[in-house]
PDB file of C-alpha atoms in Angstrom:
ATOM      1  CA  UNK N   1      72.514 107.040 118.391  1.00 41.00           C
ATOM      2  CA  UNK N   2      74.020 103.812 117.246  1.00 50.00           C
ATOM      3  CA  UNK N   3      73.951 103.229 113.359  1.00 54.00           C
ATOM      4  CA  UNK N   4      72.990 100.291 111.684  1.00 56.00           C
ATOM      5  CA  UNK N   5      74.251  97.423 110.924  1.00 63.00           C
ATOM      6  CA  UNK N   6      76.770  97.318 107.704  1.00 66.00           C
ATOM      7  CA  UNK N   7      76.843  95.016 105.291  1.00 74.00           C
ATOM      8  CA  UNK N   8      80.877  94.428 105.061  1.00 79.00           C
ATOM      9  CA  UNK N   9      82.418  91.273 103.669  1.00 84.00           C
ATOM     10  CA  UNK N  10      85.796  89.700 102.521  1.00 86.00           C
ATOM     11  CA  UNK N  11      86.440  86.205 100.444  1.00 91.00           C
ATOM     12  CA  UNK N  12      89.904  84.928  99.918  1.00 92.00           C
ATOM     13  CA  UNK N  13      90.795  82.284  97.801  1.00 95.00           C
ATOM     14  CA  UNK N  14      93.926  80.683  98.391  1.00 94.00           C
ATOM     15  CA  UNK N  15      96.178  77.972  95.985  1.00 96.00           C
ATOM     16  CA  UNK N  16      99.314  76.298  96.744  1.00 96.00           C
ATOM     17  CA  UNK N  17     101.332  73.925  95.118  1.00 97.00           C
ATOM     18  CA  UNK N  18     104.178  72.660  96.845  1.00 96.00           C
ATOM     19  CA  UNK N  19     106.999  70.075  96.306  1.00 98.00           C
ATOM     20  CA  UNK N  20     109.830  68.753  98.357  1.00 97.00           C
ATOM     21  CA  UNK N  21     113.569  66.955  97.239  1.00 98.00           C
ATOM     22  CA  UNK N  22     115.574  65.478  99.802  1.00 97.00           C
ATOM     23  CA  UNK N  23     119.205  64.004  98.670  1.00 97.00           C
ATOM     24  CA  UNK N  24     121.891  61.913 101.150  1.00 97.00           C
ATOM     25  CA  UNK N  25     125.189  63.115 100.204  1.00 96.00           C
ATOM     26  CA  UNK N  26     125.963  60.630 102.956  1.00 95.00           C
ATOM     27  CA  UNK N  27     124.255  58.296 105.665  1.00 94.00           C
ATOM     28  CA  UNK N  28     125.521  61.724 108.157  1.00 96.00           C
ATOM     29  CA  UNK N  29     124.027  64.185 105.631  1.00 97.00           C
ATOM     30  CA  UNK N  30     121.187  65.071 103.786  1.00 97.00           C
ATOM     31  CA  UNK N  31     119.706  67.921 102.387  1.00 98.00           C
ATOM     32  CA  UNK N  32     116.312  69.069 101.729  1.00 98.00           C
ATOM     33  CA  UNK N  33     114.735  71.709  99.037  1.00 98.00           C
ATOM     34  CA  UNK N  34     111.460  72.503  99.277  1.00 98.00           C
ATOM     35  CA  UNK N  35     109.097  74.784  97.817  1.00 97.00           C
ATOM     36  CA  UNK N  36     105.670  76.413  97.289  1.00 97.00           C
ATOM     37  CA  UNK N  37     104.046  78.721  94.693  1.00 97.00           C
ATOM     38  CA  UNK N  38     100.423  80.366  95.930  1.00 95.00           C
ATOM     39  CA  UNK N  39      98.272  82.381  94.476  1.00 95.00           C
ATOM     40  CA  UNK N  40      95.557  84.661  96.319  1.00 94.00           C
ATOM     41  CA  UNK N  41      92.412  86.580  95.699  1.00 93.00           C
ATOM     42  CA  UNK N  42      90.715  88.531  97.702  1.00 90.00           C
ATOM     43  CA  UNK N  43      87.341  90.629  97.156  1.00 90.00           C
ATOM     44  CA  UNK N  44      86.322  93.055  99.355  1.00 86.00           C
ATOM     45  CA  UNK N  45      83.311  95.451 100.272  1.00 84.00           C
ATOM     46  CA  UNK N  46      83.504  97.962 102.961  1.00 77.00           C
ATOM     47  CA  UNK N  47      82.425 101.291 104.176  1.00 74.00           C
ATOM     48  CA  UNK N  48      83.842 104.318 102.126  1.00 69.00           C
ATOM     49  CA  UNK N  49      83.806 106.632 103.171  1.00 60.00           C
ATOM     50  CA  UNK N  50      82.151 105.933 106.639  1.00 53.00           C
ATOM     51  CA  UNK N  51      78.142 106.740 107.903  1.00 50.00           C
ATOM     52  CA  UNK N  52      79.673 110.323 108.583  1.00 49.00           C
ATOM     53  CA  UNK N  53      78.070 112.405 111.084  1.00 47.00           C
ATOM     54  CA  UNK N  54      76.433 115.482 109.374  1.00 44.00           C
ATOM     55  CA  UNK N  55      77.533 119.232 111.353  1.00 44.00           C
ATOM     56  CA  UNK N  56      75.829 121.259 108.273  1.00 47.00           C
ATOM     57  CA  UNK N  57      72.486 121.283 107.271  1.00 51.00           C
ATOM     58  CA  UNK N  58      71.750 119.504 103.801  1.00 53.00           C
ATOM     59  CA  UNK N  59      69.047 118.117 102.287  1.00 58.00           C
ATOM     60  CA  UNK N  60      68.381 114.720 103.722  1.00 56.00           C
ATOM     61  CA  UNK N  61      69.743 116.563 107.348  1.00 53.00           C
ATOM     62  CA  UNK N  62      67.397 119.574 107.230  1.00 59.00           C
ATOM     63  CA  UNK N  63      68.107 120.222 111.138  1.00 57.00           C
ATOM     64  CA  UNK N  64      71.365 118.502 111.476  1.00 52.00           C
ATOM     65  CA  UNK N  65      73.996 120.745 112.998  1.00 53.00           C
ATOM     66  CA  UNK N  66      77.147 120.476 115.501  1.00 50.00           C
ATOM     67  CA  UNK N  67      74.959 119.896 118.911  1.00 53.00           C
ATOM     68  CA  UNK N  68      72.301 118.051 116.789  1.00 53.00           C
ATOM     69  CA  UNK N  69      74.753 115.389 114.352  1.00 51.00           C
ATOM     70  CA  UNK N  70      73.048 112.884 112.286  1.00 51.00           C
ATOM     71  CA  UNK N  71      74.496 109.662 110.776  1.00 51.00           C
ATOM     72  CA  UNK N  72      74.425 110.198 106.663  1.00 52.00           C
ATOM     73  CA  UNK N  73      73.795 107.623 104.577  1.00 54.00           C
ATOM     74  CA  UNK N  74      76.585 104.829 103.823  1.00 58.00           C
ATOM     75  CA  UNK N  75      78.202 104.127 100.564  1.00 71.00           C
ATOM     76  CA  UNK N  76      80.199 101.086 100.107  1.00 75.00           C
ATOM     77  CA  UNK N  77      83.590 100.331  98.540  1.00 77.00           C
ATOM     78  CA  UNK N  78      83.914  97.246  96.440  1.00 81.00           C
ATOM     79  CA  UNK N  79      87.764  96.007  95.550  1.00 85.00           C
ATOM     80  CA  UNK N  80      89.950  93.027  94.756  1.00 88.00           C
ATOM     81  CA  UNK N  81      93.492  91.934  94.673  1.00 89.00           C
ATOM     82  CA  UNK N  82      95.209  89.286  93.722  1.00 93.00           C
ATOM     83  CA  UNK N  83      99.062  87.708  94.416  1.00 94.00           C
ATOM     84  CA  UNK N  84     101.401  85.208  93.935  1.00 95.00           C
ATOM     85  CA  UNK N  85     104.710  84.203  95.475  1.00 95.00           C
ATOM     86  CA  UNK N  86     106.978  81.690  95.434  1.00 97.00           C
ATOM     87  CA  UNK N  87     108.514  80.832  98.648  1.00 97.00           C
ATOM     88  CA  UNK N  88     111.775  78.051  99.096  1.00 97.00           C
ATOM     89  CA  UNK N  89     113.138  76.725 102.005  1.00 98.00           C
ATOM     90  CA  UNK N  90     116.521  74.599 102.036  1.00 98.00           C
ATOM     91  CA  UNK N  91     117.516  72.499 104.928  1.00 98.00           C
ATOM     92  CA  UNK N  92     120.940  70.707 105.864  1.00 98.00           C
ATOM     93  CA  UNK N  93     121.024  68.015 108.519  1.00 98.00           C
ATOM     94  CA  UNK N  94     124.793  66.857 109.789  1.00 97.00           C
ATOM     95  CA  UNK N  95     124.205  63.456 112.182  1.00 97.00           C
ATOM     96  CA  UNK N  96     126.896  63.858 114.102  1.00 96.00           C
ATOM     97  CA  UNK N  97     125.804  60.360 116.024  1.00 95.00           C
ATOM     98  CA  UNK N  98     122.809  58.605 116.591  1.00 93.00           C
ATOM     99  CA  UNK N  99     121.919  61.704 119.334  1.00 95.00           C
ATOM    100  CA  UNK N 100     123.087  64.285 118.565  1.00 96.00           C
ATOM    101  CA  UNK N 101     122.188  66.714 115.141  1.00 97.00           C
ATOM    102  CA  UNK N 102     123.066  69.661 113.593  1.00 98.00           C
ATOM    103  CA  UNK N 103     120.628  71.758 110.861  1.00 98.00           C
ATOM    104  CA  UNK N 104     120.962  74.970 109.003  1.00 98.00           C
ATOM    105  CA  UNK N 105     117.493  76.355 108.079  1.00 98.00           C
ATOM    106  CA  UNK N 106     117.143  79.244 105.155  1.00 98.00           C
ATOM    107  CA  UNK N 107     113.521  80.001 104.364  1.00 98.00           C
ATOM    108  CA  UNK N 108     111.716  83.347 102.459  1.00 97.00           C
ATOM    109  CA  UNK N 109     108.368  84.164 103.535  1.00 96.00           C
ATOM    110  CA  UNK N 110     105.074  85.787 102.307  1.00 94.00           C
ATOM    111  CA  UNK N 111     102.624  87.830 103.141  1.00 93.00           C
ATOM    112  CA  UNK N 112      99.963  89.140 100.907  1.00 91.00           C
ATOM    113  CA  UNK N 113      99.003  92.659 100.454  1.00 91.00           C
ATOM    114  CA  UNK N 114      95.464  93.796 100.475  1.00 88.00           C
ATOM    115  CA  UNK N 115      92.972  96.456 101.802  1.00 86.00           C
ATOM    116  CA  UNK N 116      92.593  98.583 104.720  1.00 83.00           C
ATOM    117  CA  UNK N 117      88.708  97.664 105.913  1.00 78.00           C
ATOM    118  CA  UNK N 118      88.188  99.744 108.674  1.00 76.00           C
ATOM    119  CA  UNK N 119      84.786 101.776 107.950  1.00 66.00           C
ATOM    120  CA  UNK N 120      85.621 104.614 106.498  1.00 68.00           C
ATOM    121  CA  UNK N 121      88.739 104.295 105.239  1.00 78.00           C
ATOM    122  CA  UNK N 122      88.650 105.428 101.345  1.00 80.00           C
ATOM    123  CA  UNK N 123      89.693 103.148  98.597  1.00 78.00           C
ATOM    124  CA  UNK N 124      93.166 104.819  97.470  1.00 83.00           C
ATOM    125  CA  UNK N 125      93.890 105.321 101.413  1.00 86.00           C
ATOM    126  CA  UNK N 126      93.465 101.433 102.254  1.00 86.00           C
ATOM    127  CA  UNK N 127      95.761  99.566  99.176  1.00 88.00           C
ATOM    128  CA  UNK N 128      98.689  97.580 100.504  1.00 90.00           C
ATOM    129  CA  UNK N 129     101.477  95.912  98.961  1.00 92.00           C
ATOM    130  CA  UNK N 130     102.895  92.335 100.344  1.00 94.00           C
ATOM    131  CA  UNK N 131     105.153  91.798 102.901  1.00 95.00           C
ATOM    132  CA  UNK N 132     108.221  89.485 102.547  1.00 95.00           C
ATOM    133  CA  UNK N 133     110.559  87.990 105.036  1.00 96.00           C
ATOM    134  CA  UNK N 134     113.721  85.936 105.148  1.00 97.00           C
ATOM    135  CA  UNK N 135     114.744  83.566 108.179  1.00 98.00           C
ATOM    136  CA  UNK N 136     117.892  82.144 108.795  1.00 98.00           C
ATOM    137  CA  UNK N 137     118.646  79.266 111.588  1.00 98.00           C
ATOM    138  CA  UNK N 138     121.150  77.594 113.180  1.00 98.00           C
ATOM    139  CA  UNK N 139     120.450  74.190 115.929  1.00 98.00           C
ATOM    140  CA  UNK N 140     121.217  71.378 117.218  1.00 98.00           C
ATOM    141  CA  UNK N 141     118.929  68.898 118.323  1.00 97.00           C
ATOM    142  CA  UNK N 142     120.602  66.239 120.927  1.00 97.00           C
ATOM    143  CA  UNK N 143     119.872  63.909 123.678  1.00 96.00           C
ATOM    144  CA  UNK N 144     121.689  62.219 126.695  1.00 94.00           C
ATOM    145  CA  UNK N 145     121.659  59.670 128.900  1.00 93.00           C
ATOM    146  CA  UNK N 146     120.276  56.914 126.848  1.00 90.00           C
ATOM    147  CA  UNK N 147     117.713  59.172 125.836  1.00 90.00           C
ATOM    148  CA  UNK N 148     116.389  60.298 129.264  1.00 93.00           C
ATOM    149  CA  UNK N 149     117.385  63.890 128.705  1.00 96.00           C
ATOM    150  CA  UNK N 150     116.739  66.068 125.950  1.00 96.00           C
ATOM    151  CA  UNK N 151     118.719  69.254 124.778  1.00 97.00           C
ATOM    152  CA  UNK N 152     117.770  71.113 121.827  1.00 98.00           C
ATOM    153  CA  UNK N 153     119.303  74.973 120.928  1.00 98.00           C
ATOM    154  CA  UNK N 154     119.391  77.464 117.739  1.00 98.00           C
ATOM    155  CA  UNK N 155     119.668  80.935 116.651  1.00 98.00           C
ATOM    156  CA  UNK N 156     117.934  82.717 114.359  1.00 98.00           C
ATOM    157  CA  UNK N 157     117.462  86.070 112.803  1.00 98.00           C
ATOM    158  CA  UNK N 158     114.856  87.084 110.537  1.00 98.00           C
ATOM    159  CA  UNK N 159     114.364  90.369 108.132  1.00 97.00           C
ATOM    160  CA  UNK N 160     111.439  91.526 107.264  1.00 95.00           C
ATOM    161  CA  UNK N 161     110.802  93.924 103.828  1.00 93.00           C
ATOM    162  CA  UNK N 162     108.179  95.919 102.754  1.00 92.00           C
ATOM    163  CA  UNK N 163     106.712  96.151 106.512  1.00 90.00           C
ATOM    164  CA  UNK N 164     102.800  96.897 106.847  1.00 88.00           C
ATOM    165  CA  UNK N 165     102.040 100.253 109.093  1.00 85.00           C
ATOM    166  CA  UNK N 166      99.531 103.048 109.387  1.00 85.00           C
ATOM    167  CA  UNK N 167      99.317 106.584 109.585  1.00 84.00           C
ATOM    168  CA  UNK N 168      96.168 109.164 109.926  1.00 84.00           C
ATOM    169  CA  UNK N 169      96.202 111.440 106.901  1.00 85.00           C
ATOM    170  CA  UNK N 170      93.795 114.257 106.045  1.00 86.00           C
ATOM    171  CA  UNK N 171      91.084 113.756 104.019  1.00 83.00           C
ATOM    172  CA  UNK N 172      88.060 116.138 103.516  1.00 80.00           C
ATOM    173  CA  UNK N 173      85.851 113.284 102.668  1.00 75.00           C
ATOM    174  CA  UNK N 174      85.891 112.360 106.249  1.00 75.00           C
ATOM    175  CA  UNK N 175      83.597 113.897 109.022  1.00 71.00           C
ATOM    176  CA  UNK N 176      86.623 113.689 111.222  1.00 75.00           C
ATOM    177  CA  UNK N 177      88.805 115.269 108.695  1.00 80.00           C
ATOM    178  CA  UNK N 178      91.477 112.516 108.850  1.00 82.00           C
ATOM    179  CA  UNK N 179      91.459 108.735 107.499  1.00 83.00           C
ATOM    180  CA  UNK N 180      94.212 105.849 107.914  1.00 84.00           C
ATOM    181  CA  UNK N 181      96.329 105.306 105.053  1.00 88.00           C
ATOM    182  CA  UNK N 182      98.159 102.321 104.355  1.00 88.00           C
ATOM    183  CA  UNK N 183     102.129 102.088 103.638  1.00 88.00           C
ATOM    184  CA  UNK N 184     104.930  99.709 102.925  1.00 89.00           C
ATOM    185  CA  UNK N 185     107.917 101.984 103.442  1.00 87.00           C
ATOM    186  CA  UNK N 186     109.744 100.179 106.003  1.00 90.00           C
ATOM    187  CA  UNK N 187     111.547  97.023 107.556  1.00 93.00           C
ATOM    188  CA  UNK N 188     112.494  95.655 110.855  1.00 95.00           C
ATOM    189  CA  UNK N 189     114.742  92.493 112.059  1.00 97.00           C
ATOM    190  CA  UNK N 190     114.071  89.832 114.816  1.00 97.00           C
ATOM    191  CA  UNK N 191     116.936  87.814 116.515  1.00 98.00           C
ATOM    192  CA  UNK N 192     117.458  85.622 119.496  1.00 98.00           C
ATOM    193  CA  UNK N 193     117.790  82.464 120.300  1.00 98.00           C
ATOM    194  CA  UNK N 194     115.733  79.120 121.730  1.00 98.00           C
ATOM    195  CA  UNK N 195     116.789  76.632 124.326  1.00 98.00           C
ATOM    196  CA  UNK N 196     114.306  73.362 124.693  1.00 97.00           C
ATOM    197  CA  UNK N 197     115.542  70.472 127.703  1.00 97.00           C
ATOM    198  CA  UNK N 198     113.361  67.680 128.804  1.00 96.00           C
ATOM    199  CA  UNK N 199     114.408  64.947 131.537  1.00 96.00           C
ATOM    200  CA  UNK N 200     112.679  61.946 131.885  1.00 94.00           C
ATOM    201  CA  UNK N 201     112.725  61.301 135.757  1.00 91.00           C
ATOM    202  CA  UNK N 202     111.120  58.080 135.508  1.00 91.00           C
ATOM    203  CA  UNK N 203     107.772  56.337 134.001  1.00 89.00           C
ATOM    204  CA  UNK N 204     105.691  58.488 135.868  1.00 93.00           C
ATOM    205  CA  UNK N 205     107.181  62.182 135.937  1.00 95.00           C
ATOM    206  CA  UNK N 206     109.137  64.314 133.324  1.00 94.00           C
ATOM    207  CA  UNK N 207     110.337  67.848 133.265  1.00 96.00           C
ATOM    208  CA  UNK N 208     110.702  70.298 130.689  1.00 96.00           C
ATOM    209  CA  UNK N 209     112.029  73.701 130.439  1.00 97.00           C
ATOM    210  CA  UNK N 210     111.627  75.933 127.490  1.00 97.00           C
ATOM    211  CA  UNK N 211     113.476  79.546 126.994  1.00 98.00           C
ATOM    212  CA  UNK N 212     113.720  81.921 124.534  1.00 97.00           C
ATOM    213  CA  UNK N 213     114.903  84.976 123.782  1.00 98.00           C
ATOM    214  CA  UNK N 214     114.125  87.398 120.889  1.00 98.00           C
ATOM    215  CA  UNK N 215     114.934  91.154 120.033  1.00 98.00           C
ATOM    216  CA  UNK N 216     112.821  92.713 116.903  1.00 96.00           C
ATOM    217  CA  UNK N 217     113.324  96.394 115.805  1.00 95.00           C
ATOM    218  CA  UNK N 218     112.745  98.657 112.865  1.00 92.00           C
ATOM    219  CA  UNK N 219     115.192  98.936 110.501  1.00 92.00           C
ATOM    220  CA  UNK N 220     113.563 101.505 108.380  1.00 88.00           C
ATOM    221  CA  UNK N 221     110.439 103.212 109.478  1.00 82.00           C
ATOM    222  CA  UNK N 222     110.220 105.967 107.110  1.00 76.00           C
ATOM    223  CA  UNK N 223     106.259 106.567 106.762  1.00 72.00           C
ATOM    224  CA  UNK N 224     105.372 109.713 104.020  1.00 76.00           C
ATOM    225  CA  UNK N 225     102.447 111.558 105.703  1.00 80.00           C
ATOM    226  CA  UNK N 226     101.033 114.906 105.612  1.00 80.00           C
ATOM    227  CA  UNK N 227      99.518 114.495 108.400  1.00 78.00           C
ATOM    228  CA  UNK N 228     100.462 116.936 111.490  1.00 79.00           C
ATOM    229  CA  UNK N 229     100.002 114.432 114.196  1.00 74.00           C
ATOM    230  CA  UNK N 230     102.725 111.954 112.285  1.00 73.00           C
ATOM    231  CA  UNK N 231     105.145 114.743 111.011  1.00 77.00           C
ATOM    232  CA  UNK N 232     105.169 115.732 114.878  1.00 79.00           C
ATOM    233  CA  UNK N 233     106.074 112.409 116.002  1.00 74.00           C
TER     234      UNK N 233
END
């Protein structure tokens, strides 16, 4: 009862110019501005809606009913979207000696928006908006003992805007009688911290211990759905 294959495709072009500046206020510190404009477009073709399976009688199902379903034929949505961003990132380096560093990181990320392409989903249900994110960190980068040990350390904490998530929505174009529907409405934040040692034990051996802890949650999670099975949760 399998149906056949689909003929489902995405392209995605992508651009990006970029430049960096970095200035010494002094031989201890320097300072770094970077940043990058992209453009994207994608084109898409999927499944909307989806090979349905037929419960009533028509007239390419003659005998199709609920114990006897038949796959419909499949109709095809065709889309595109395109989006730019600019995204900076300024650094700050402070030598405090020959081994030992500290940095201050802000940066803005990007994410493009785009289409749902799960077969099925309909065309209005599947648009998407970007995502966009801003990072913050704090390190030092150091070593000891001529070198032979290595300690590195930071903090960071990230918010994210415009979040990506799903819900299941009714829709009467669907044999199931629900389809996923895209939304931007909400936000979440990701903190912790990173610890990175080496030791050089001699020519032969090293070891190296890496930990890191992070805590993400939603800030906002505020999804608008009719749906019974989301209004209930």
């Amino acid at each position: 009862g399998a149906p056949p294959r689909a003929d489902e495709a995405k392209t995605t072009k992508h651009l990006g110019y970029y430049a960096t500046l970095e200035y010494s206020f002094t031989d201890a510190v320097t300072a770094q501005l970077e940043g990058r404009y992209s453009t994207e477009d994608f084109d898409y073709k999927w499944l909307s809606p989806a090979r349905s399976i037929a419960f009533a009688p028509t007239a390419l199902n003659p005998t199709a009913s609920a114990t006897n379903p038949q796959w419909v034929p499949a109709s095809y949505a065709v889309n595109n979207s395109s989006f730019n961003a600019f995204t900076p990132r300024a650094t700050l380096n402070w030598k405090l000696s020959p081994e030992m560093m500290l940095y201050g990181v802000v940066a803005k990320g990007f994410k493009s928006g785009g289409f749902i392409t799960l077969a099925g989903t309909p065309a209005d249900f599947a648009a998407f908006q970007p995502e966009t994110l801003m990072s913050y960190e704090i390190g030092a980068k150091t070593e000891w003992l001529d070198g032979r040990v290595l300690l590195n350390a930071n903090v960071f904490y990230m918010k994210n805007k415009d979040k990506l998530f799903t819900t299941l929505e009714p829709d009467t174009r669907s044999a199931t009688g629900t389809s996923l529907k895209a939304s931007n409405n909400s936000g979440a934040t990701s903190k912790g911290i990173e610890i990175e040692s080496a030791f050089v034990i001699n020519d032969s051996f090293s070891l190296s211990l890496q930990y890191t802890y992070t805590k993400a949650e939603y800030t906002r999670y505020a999804p608008l759905t009719t749906g019974t099975l989301g209004i209930a949760q």
